């Protein structure tokens, strides 16, 4: 059996919509054409954004769409001891930060960095006296060591300077929630994920994740970032727009969800599928074709 292990990692903030279906479909097809495993992980660490029942609704829709996962589903909210252990492992690189969002914004203005999203380094060398810790941040390297490069299977070579483009980033948030960046790296490694296929909205997070993998001594998976589905007014789709109906029949799922998602991925199916299993056979052929077209970039 192939050693390929891929995953789809939705946040349960609403029902599956066209944008998240595209990520699910591409990760599923990629696992399928590599004869690999496909896992689903529910990223439910942001208790303020979780919507009750959204996880089961997403899983139900995946199943109805014919996307069947291997192995048991994992919920990040049940795995916090792993994130705590990783934070301890990283202790020498971590510092407590006492800044509120407003203080960070004000410091940026003072440092002339107001147009950037980077952390201005306020608490890097210690908390001001009497200031309580709010969050925990990872110190990013300086100089050449801050430059991270990786080869995206679709987008080619990517480069980001963590010091000048990101700054020291949060691993544990002021509200006590574990940050996405830490949890995703820990779980991808614990689940032996070899290939990550997801939307380009997360491209900007990848260098941070590669740095965390390096510090934790974890292997780096291969990355493929997909175009992000935008609404007609050019914004990223929210979970409420373009939602896939919970009770849709197979025909609606095909016509209103699977075929539009495949179109978005520019999978030009050889013919109209007769049913959902037929759709997956046709779409797999086209995904394979798409990969071989990219062969020049060494993406397989
Ligand atoms: N949970 C993230 C989201 O729903 C995806 C994380 C990932 O694929 O790395 O946007």
mmCIF file of C-alpha atoms and ligand atoms in Angstrom:
data_model
loop_
_atom_site.group_PDB
_atom_site.id
_atom_site.type_symbol
_atom_site.label_atom_id
_atom_site.label_comp_id
_atom_site.label_asym_id
_atom_site.label_seq_id
_atom_site.Cartn_x
_atom_site.Cartn_y
_atom_site.Cartn_z
ATOM 1 C CA UNK A 1 0.000 0.000 0.000
ATOM 2 C CA UNK A 2 1.100 3.551 -0.676
ATOM 3 C CA UNK A 3 2.544 5.524 2.242
ATOM 4 C CA UNK A 4 0.532 8.582 1.181
ATOM 5 C CA UNK A 5 -1.605 10.014 3.995
ATOM 6 C CA UNK A 6 -3.707 13.069 3.308
ATOM 7 C CA UNK A 7 -6.366 14.860 5.295
ATOM 8 C CA UNK A 8 -9.234 17.330 5.266
ATOM 9 C CA UNK A 9 -9.321 19.495 8.390
ATOM 10 C CA UNK A 10 -12.492 21.602 8.540
ATOM 11 C CA UNK A 11 -13.273 24.052 11.319
ATOM 12 C CA UNK A 12 -16.876 23.434 12.415
ATOM 13 C CA UNK A 13 -18.016 27.038 11.990
ATOM 14 C CA UNK A 14 -20.934 26.181 9.711
ATOM 15 C CA UNK A 15 -22.043 23.702 7.056
ATOM 16 C CA UNK A 16 -19.790 22.586 4.220
ATOM 17 C CA UNK A 17 -19.890 25.209 1.461
ATOM 18 C CA UNK A 18 -18.459 25.331 -2.032
ATOM 19 C CA UNK A 19 -15.097 26.644 -0.777
ATOM 20 C CA UNK A 20 -14.597 23.925 1.821
ATOM 21 C CA UNK A 21 -15.977 21.306 -0.568
ATOM 22 C CA UNK A 22 -13.252 22.253 -3.067
ATOM 23 C CA UNK A 23 -10.572 21.624 -0.412
ATOM 24 C CA UNK A 24 -12.242 18.365 0.647
ATOM 25 C CA UNK A 25 -12.572 17.216 -2.971
ATOM 26 C CA UNK A 26 -8.992 18.012 -3.968
ATOM 27 C CA UNK A 27 -7.498 16.377 -0.869
ATOM 28 C CA UNK A 28 -9.731 13.335 -1.379
ATOM 29 C CA UNK A 29 -8.860 13.015 -5.085
ATOM 30 C CA UNK A 30 -5.168 13.421 -4.393
ATOM 31 C CA UNK A 31 -5.252 10.638 -1.782
ATOM 32 C CA UNK A 32 -7.291 8.476 -4.129
ATOM 33 C CA UNK A 33 -4.996 8.780 -7.144
ATOM 34 C CA UNK A 34 -2.001 8.066 -4.889
ATOM 35 C CA UNK A 35 -3.822 5.009 -3.468
ATOM 36 C CA UNK A 36 -3.310 6.585 -0.084
ATOM 37 C CA UNK A 37 -5.306 7.121 3.082
ATOM 38 C CA UNK A 38 -7.603 10.112 3.566
ATOM 39 C CA UNK A 39 -8.302 11.307 7.106
ATOM 40 C CA UNK A 40 -10.736 13.875 8.452
ATOM 41 C CA UNK A 41 -9.871 16.000 11.464
ATOM 42 C CA UNK A 42 -12.282 18.450 13.059
ATOM 43 C CA UNK A 43 -10.410 21.623 14.013
ATOM 44 C CA UNK A 44 -12.674 22.785 16.798
ATOM 45 C CA UNK A 45 -10.238 24.670 19.035
ATOM 46 C CA UNK A 46 -11.835 28.088 18.624
ATOM 47 C CA UNK A 47 -14.772 27.677 20.971
ATOM 48 C CA UNK A 48 -16.033 31.168 20.098
ATOM 49 C CA UNK A 49 -16.382 30.281 16.419
ATOM 50 C CA UNK A 50 -17.587 26.675 16.715
ATOM 51 C CA UNK A 51 -21.208 26.221 15.724
ATOM 52 C CA UNK A 52 -23.020 23.463 17.547
ATOM 53 C CA UNK A 53 -23.784 20.547 15.255
ATOM 54 C CA UNK A 54 -21.649 21.877 12.385
ATOM 55 C CA UNK A 55 -19.172 19.002 12.766
ATOM 56 C CA UNK A 56 -21.819 16.335 12.322
ATOM 57 C CA UNK A 57 -23.393 18.308 9.462
ATOM 58 C CA UNK A 58 -20.037 18.492 7.651
ATOM 59 C CA UNK A 59 -19.364 14.780 8.172
ATOM 60 C CA UNK A 60 -22.862 13.873 7.003
ATOM 61 C CA UNK A 61 -22.405 15.935 3.826
ATOM 62 C CA UNK A 62 -18.995 14.404 3.096
ATOM 63 C CA UNK A 63 -20.508 10.963 3.399
ATOM 64 C CA UNK A 64 -23.502 11.861 1.252
ATOM 65 C CA UNK A 65 -21.080 13.189 -1.361
ATOM 66 C CA UNK A 66 -19.329 9.808 -1.399
ATOM 67 C CA UNK A 67 -16.174 10.942 0.399
ATOM 68 C CA UNK A 68 -15.356 8.154 2.828
ATOM 69 C CA UNK A 69 -12.544 8.607 5.289
ATOM 70 C CA UNK A 70 -10.055 6.065 6.578
ATOM 71 C CA UNK A 71 -9.489 5.747 10.333
ATOM 72 C CA UNK A 72 -11.452 7.384 13.127
ATOM 73 C CA UNK A 73 -12.245 11.090 13.029
ATOM 74 C CA UNK A 74 -10.153 13.191 15.367
ATOM 75 C CA UNK A 75 -11.484 16.255 17.250
ATOM 76 C CA UNK A 76 -8.781 18.716 18.231
ATOM 77 C CA UNK A 77 -10.700 19.748 21.352
ATOM 78 C CA UNK A 78 -9.940 16.269 22.753
ATOM 79 C CA UNK A 79 -6.218 16.482 22.146
ATOM 80 C CA UNK A 80 -5.082 19.482 24.157
ATOM 81 C CA UNK A 81 -2.516 17.468 26.145
ATOM 82 C CA UNK A 82 -0.516 17.032 22.919
ATOM 83 C CA UNK A 83 -0.428 20.800 22.337
ATOM 84 C CA UNK A 84 0.642 21.351 25.948
ATOM 85 C CA UNK A 85 3.502 18.859 25.529
ATOM 86 C CA UNK A 86 4.613 20.588 22.318
ATOM 87 C CA UNK A 87 4.547 23.978 24.049
ATOM 88 C CA UNK A 88 6.795 22.575 26.778
ATOM 89 C CA UNK A 89 9.179 21.132 24.168
ATOM 90 C CA UNK A 90 9.388 24.581 22.590
ATOM 91 C CA UNK A 91 9.899 26.332 25.953
ATOM 92 C CA UNK A 92 13.266 27.919 25.158
ATOM 93 C CA UNK A 93 11.773 29.556 22.054
ATOM 94 C CA UNK A 94 8.553 30.710 23.692
ATOM 95 C CA UNK A 95 7.882 33.910 25.632
ATOM 96 C CA UNK A 96 4.846 35.268 27.427
ATOM 97 C CA UNK A 97 3.285 38.320 25.808
ATOM 98 C CA UNK A 98 1.207 40.829 27.729
ATOM 99 C CA UNK A 99 0.036 42.914 24.748
ATOM 100 C CA UNK A 100 -3.585 43.442 23.870
ATOM 101 C CA UNK A 101 -4.533 43.828 20.196
ATOM 102 C CA UNK A 102 -4.778 47.581 20.696
ATOM 103 C CA UNK A 103 -1.315 47.786 22.255
ATOM 104 C CA UNK A 104 0.129 45.798 19.347
ATOM 105 C CA UNK A 105 -1.561 48.144 16.863
ATOM 106 C CA UNK A 106 -0.236 51.197 18.742
ATOM 107 C CA UNK A 107 3.316 49.790 18.874
ATOM 108 C CA UNK A 108 3.170 49.157 15.147
ATOM 109 C CA UNK A 109 2.286 52.780 14.551
ATOM 110 C CA UNK A 110 5.173 53.925 16.780
ATOM 111 C CA UNK A 111 7.564 51.629 14.885
ATOM 112 C CA UNK A 112 6.244 52.855 11.500
ATOM 113 C CA UNK A 113 4.901 49.356 10.774
ATOM 114 C CA UNK A 114 1.215 50.284 10.648
ATOM 115 C CA UNK A 115 0.727 48.839 7.155
ATOM 116 C CA UNK A 116 1.985 45.426 8.200
ATOM 117 C CA UNK A 117 0.531 42.605 10.216
ATOM 118 C CA UNK A 118 3.767 41.761 12.002
ATOM 119 C CA UNK A 119 4.217 41.573 15.748
ATOM 120 C CA UNK A 120 6.442 44.494 16.761
ATOM 121 C CA UNK A 121 8.439 42.468 19.311
ATOM 122 C CA UNK A 122 7.254 44.360 22.405
ATOM 123 C CA UNK A 123 7.501 41.500 24.958
ATOM 124 C CA UNK A 124 10.261 39.567 23.185
ATOM 125 C CA UNK A 125 12.831 40.400 25.864
ATOM 126 C CA UNK A 126 10.521 40.116 28.849
ATOM 127 C CA UNK A 127 7.221 41.408 30.122
ATOM 128 C CA UNK A 128 7.118 44.980 31.406
ATOM 129 C CA UNK A 129 7.014 44.837 35.198
ATOM 130 C CA UNK A 130 3.581 44.203 36.621
ATOM 131 C CA UNK A 131 2.189 43.193 33.240
ATOM 132 C CA UNK A 132 0.461 39.778 33.289
ATOM 133 C CA UNK A 133 1.038 37.234 30.498
ATOM 134 C CA UNK A 134 -1.858 37.090 28.054
ATOM 135 C CA UNK A 135 -0.611 34.870 25.261
ATOM 136 C CA UNK A 136 2.454 32.757 24.487
ATOM 137 C CA UNK A 137 4.451 33.524 21.377
ATOM 138 C CA UNK A 138 7.178 31.727 19.463
ATOM 139 C CA UNK A 139 10.320 33.772 18.835
ATOM 140 C CA UNK A 140 11.118 33.660 15.106
ATOM 141 C CA UNK A 141 14.757 33.640 13.966
ATOM 142 C CA UNK A 142 16.550 36.762 12.763
ATOM 143 C CA UNK A 143 18.605 37.344 9.619
ATOM 144 C CA UNK A 144 18.972 34.653 6.961
ATOM 145 C CA UNK A 145 17.615 31.977 9.326
ATOM 146 C CA UNK A 146 14.219 33.714 9.123
ATOM 147 C CA UNK A 147 13.846 32.912 5.433
ATOM 148 C CA UNK A 148 11.777 29.802 4.744
ATOM 149 C CA UNK A 149 11.367 28.276 1.314
ATOM 150 C CA UNK A 150 9.240 25.403 0.157
ATOM 151 C CA UNK A 151 8.029 23.940 -3.095
ATOM 152 C CA UNK A 152 4.260 24.064 -3.455
ATOM 153 C CA UNK A 153 3.056 21.258 -5.746
ATOM 154 C CA UNK A 154 0.814 23.659 -7.676
ATOM 155 C CA UNK A 155 2.253 27.096 -7.087
ATOM 156 C CA UNK A 156 5.957 26.249 -7.281
ATOM 157 C CA UNK A 157 8.630 27.780 -5.068
ATOM 158 C CA UNK A 158 7.367 29.887 -2.167
ATOM 159 C CA UNK A 159 9.446 32.061 0.093
ATOM 160 C CA UNK A 160 8.651 33.956 3.269
ATOM 161 C CA UNK A 161 10.760 35.866 5.752
ATOM 162 C CA UNK A 162 9.253 35.128 9.166
ATOM 163 C CA UNK A 163 11.058 38.045 10.819
ATOM 164 C CA UNK A 164 10.019 40.783 8.376
ATOM 165 C CA UNK A 165 6.673 39.397 7.197
ATOM 166 C CA UNK A 166 5.193 37.681 10.267
ATOM 167 C CA UNK A 167 7.078 38.311 13.509
ATOM 168 C CA UNK A 168 6.876 36.248 16.697
ATOM 169 C CA UNK A 169 3.586 34.383 16.473
ATOM 170 C CA UNK A 170 1.047 33.128 18.978
ATOM 171 C CA UNK A 171 0.975 29.467 20.076
ATOM 172 C CA UNK A 172 -1.462 29.895 22.944
ATOM 173 C CA UNK A 173 -3.959 32.705 22.698
ATOM 174 C CA UNK A 174 -4.948 35.329 25.249
ATOM 175 C CA UNK A 175 -8.374 33.669 25.530
ATOM 176 C CA UNK A 176 -6.615 30.423 26.541
ATOM 177 C CA UNK A 177 -7.335 28.651 23.224
ATOM 178 C CA UNK A 178 -4.568 26.790 21.432
ATOM 179 C CA UNK A 179 -3.498 28.515 18.248
ATOM 180 C CA UNK A 180 -4.199 26.877 14.892
ATOM 181 C CA UNK A 181 -0.489 27.000 13.906
ATOM 182 C CA UNK A 182 0.642 24.813 16.799
ATOM 183 C CA UNK A 183 -2.264 22.380 16.768
ATOM 184 C CA UNK A 184 -2.150 21.758 13.025
ATOM 185 C CA UNK A 185 1.574 20.953 13.105
ATOM 186 C CA UNK A 186 1.240 18.623 16.100
ATOM 187 C CA UNK A 187 -1.735 16.774 14.621
ATOM 188 C CA UNK A 188 -0.400 16.490 11.083
ATOM 189 C CA UNK A 189 2.701 14.841 12.564
ATOM 190 C CA UNK A 190 0.831 12.595 15.029
ATOM 191 C CA UNK A 191 -1.419 11.447 12.202
ATOM 192 C CA UNK A 192 1.604 10.831 9.927
ATOM 193 C CA UNK A 193 0.237 13.142 7.259
ATOM 194 C CA UNK A 194 2.525 13.133 4.217
ATOM 195 C CA UNK A 195 0.550 15.426 1.874
ATOM 196 C CA UNK A 196 -1.425 18.558 2.701
ATOM 197 C CA UNK A 197 -3.914 19.868 0.139
ATOM 198 C CA UNK A 198 -5.811 23.002 1.224
ATOM 199 C CA UNK A 199 -6.872 26.498 0.193
ATOM 200 C CA UNK A 200 -4.389 29.264 -0.612
ATOM 201 C CA UNK A 201 -5.759 31.310 2.271
ATOM 202 C CA UNK A 202 -3.391 29.124 4.340
ATOM 203 C CA UNK A 203 -0.355 29.613 2.086
ATOM 204 C CA UNK A 204 0.796 32.426 4.331
ATOM 205 C CA UNK A 205 0.765 30.064 7.365
ATOM 206 C CA UNK A 206 2.976 27.409 5.793
ATOM 207 C CA UNK A 207 6.382 28.922 6.619
ATOM 208 C CA UNK A 208 5.321 29.201 10.280
ATOM 209 C CA UNK A 209 4.292 25.561 10.232
ATOM 210 C CA UNK A 210 7.571 24.480 8.620
ATOM 211 C CA UNK A 211 9.494 26.390 11.278
ATOM 212 C CA UNK A 212 7.493 24.657 14.032
ATOM 213 C CA UNK A 213 8.130 21.264 12.412
ATOM 214 C CA UNK A 214 11.824 22.045 12.385
ATOM 215 C CA UNK A 215 11.916 23.041 16.062
ATOM 216 C CA UNK A 216 9.882 20.002 17.104
ATOM 217 C CA UNK A 217 11.971 17.634 14.955
ATOM 218 C CA UNK A 218 8.950 16.618 12.853
ATOM 219 C CA UNK A 219 8.959 15.671 9.173
ATOM 220 C CA UNK A 220 7.711 18.289 6.682
ATOM 221 C CA UNK A 221 4.778 17.111 4.548
ATOM 222 C CA UNK A 222 4.352 18.067 0.873
ATOM 223 C CA UNK A 223 2.060 21.071 0.320
ATOM 224 C CA UNK A 224 -0.431 21.899 -2.401
ATOM 225 C CA UNK A 225 -2.450 25.111 -2.124
ATOM 226 C CA UNK A 226 -5.630 25.520 -4.153
ATOM 227 C CA UNK A 227 -7.212 28.716 -5.407
ATOM 228 C CA UNK A 228 -9.782 30.053 -2.949
ATOM 229 C CA UNK A 229 -13.418 30.198 -4.024
ATOM 230 C CA UNK A 230 -14.599 33.802 -3.885
ATOM 231 C CA UNK A 231 -18.147 35.058 -3.777
ATOM 232 C CA UNK A 232 -19.383 37.265 -6.616
ATOM 233 C CA UNK A 233 -18.219 40.361 -4.736
ATOM 234 C CA UNK A 234 -14.688 38.979 -4.516
ATOM 235 C CA UNK A 235 -14.710 37.932 -0.863
ATOM 236 C CA UNK A 236 -13.761 34.538 0.538
ATOM 237 C CA UNK A 237 -16.930 32.476 0.944
ATOM 238 C CA UNK A 238 -18.189 32.312 4.475
ATOM 239 C CA UNK A 239 -19.694 29.090 5.755
ATOM 240 C CA UNK A 240 -23.138 30.561 5.265
ATOM 241 C CA UNK A 241 -22.784 31.470 1.575
ATOM 242 C CA UNK A 242 -22.975 28.643 -0.907
ATOM 243 C CA UNK A 243 -23.733 26.067 1.801
ATOM 244 C CA UNK A 244 -24.386 22.537 0.597
ATOM 245 C CA UNK A 245 -27.923 21.627 1.689
ATOM 246 C CA UNK A 246 -28.102 19.061 4.455
ATOM 247 C CA UNK A 247 -31.044 17.240 2.897
ATOM 248 C CA UNK A 248 -30.178 17.464 -0.768
ATOM 249 C CA UNK A 249 -30.747 14.338 -2.832
ATOM 250 C CA UNK A 250 -27.996 12.734 -4.915
ATOM 251 C CA UNK A 251 -28.949 14.687 -8.037
ATOM 252 C CA UNK A 252 -28.741 18.027 -6.268
ATOM 253 C CA UNK A 253 -25.441 17.071 -4.661
ATOM 254 C CA UNK A 254 -24.072 16.229 -8.084
ATOM 255 C CA UNK A 255 -25.507 19.246 -9.872
ATOM 256 C CA UNK A 256 -25.218 21.922 -7.204
ATOM 257 C CA UNK A 257 -22.133 20.827 -5.276
ATOM 258 C CA UNK A 258 -19.827 18.201 -6.797
ATOM 259 C CA UNK A 259 -19.898 19.391 -10.419
ATOM 260 C CA UNK A 260 -19.426 23.102 -9.551
ATOM 261 C CA UNK A 261 -16.530 22.188 -7.221
ATOM 262 C CA UNK A 262 -14.954 20.054 -9.966
ATOM 263 C CA UNK A 263 -15.440 22.940 -12.447
ATOM 264 C CA UNK A 264 -13.758 25.280 -10.027
ATOM 265 C CA UNK A 265 -10.800 22.871 -9.897
ATOM 266 C CA UNK A 266 -10.836 22.874 -13.733
ATOM 267 C CA UNK A 267 -11.420 19.150 -13.888
ATOM 268 C CA UNK A 268 -12.949 18.799 -17.340
ATOM 269 C CA UNK A 269 -14.807 15.521 -16.908
ATOM 270 C CA UNK A 270 -14.875 13.290 -19.990
ATOM 271 C CA UNK A 271 -18.693 13.083 -19.843
ATOM 272 C CA UNK A 272 -21.606 13.799 -17.553
ATOM 273 C CA UNK A 273 -21.459 11.383 -14.586
ATOM 274 C CA UNK A 274 -24.387 9.024 -14.179
ATOM 275 C CA UNK A 275 -24.165 9.017 -10.393
ATOM 276 C CA UNK A 276 -21.891 9.971 -7.485
ATOM 277 C CA UNK A 277 -19.540 6.929 -7.692
ATOM 278 C CA UNK A 278 -19.219 7.586 -11.435
ATOM 279 C CA UNK A 279 -18.410 11.225 -10.652
ATOM 280 C CA UNK A 280 -15.470 10.160 -8.463
ATOM 281 C CA UNK A 281 -14.091 7.859 -11.164
ATOM 282 C CA UNK A 282 -14.246 10.617 -13.779
ATOM 283 C CA UNK A 283 -12.897 13.275 -11.430
ATOM 284 C CA UNK A 284 -10.003 11.017 -10.343
ATOM 285 C CA UNK A 285 -8.972 10.574 -13.986
ATOM 286 C CA UNK A 286 -8.923 14.341 -14.423
ATOM 287 C CA UNK A 287 -7.041 14.963 -11.182
ATOM 288 C CA UNK A 288 -4.437 12.465 -12.344
ATOM 289 C CA UNK A 289 -4.305 14.306 -15.649
ATOM 290 C CA UNK A 290 -3.865 17.634 -13.880
ATOM 291 C CA UNK A 291 -0.983 16.208 -11.855
ATOM 292 C CA UNK A 292 0.750 14.840 -14.936
ATOM 293 C CA UNK A 293 0.403 18.252 -16.633
ATOM 294 C CA UNK A 294 2.290 19.747 -13.689
ATOM 295 C CA UNK A 295 4.935 17.067 -13.878
ATOM 296 C CA UNK A 296 7.528 19.629 -14.961
ATOM 297 C CA UNK A 297 7.259 21.036 -11.428
ATOM 298 C CA UNK A 298 7.892 17.617 -9.869
ATOM 299 C CA UNK A 299 4.604 17.453 -8.051
ATOM 300 C CA UNK A 300 3.765 13.764 -7.832
HETATM 301 N N1 LIG B 1 -9.166 24.238 9.841
HETATM 302 C C1 LIG B 1 -8.686 25.040 8.745
HETATM 303 C C2 LIG B 1 -9.861 25.669 8.012
HETATM 304 O O1 LIG B 1 -10.975 25.169 8.094
HETATM 305 C C3 LIG B 1 -7.881 24.255 7.746
HETATM 306 C C4 LIG B 1 -6.554 23.874 8.260
HETATM 307 C C5 LIG B 1 -5.607 23.218 7.279
HETATM 308 O O2 LIG B 1 -6.044 22.625 6.279
HETATM 309 O O3 LIG B 1 -4.406 23.285 7.544
HETATM 310 O O4 LIG B 1 -9.660 26.669 7.353
#
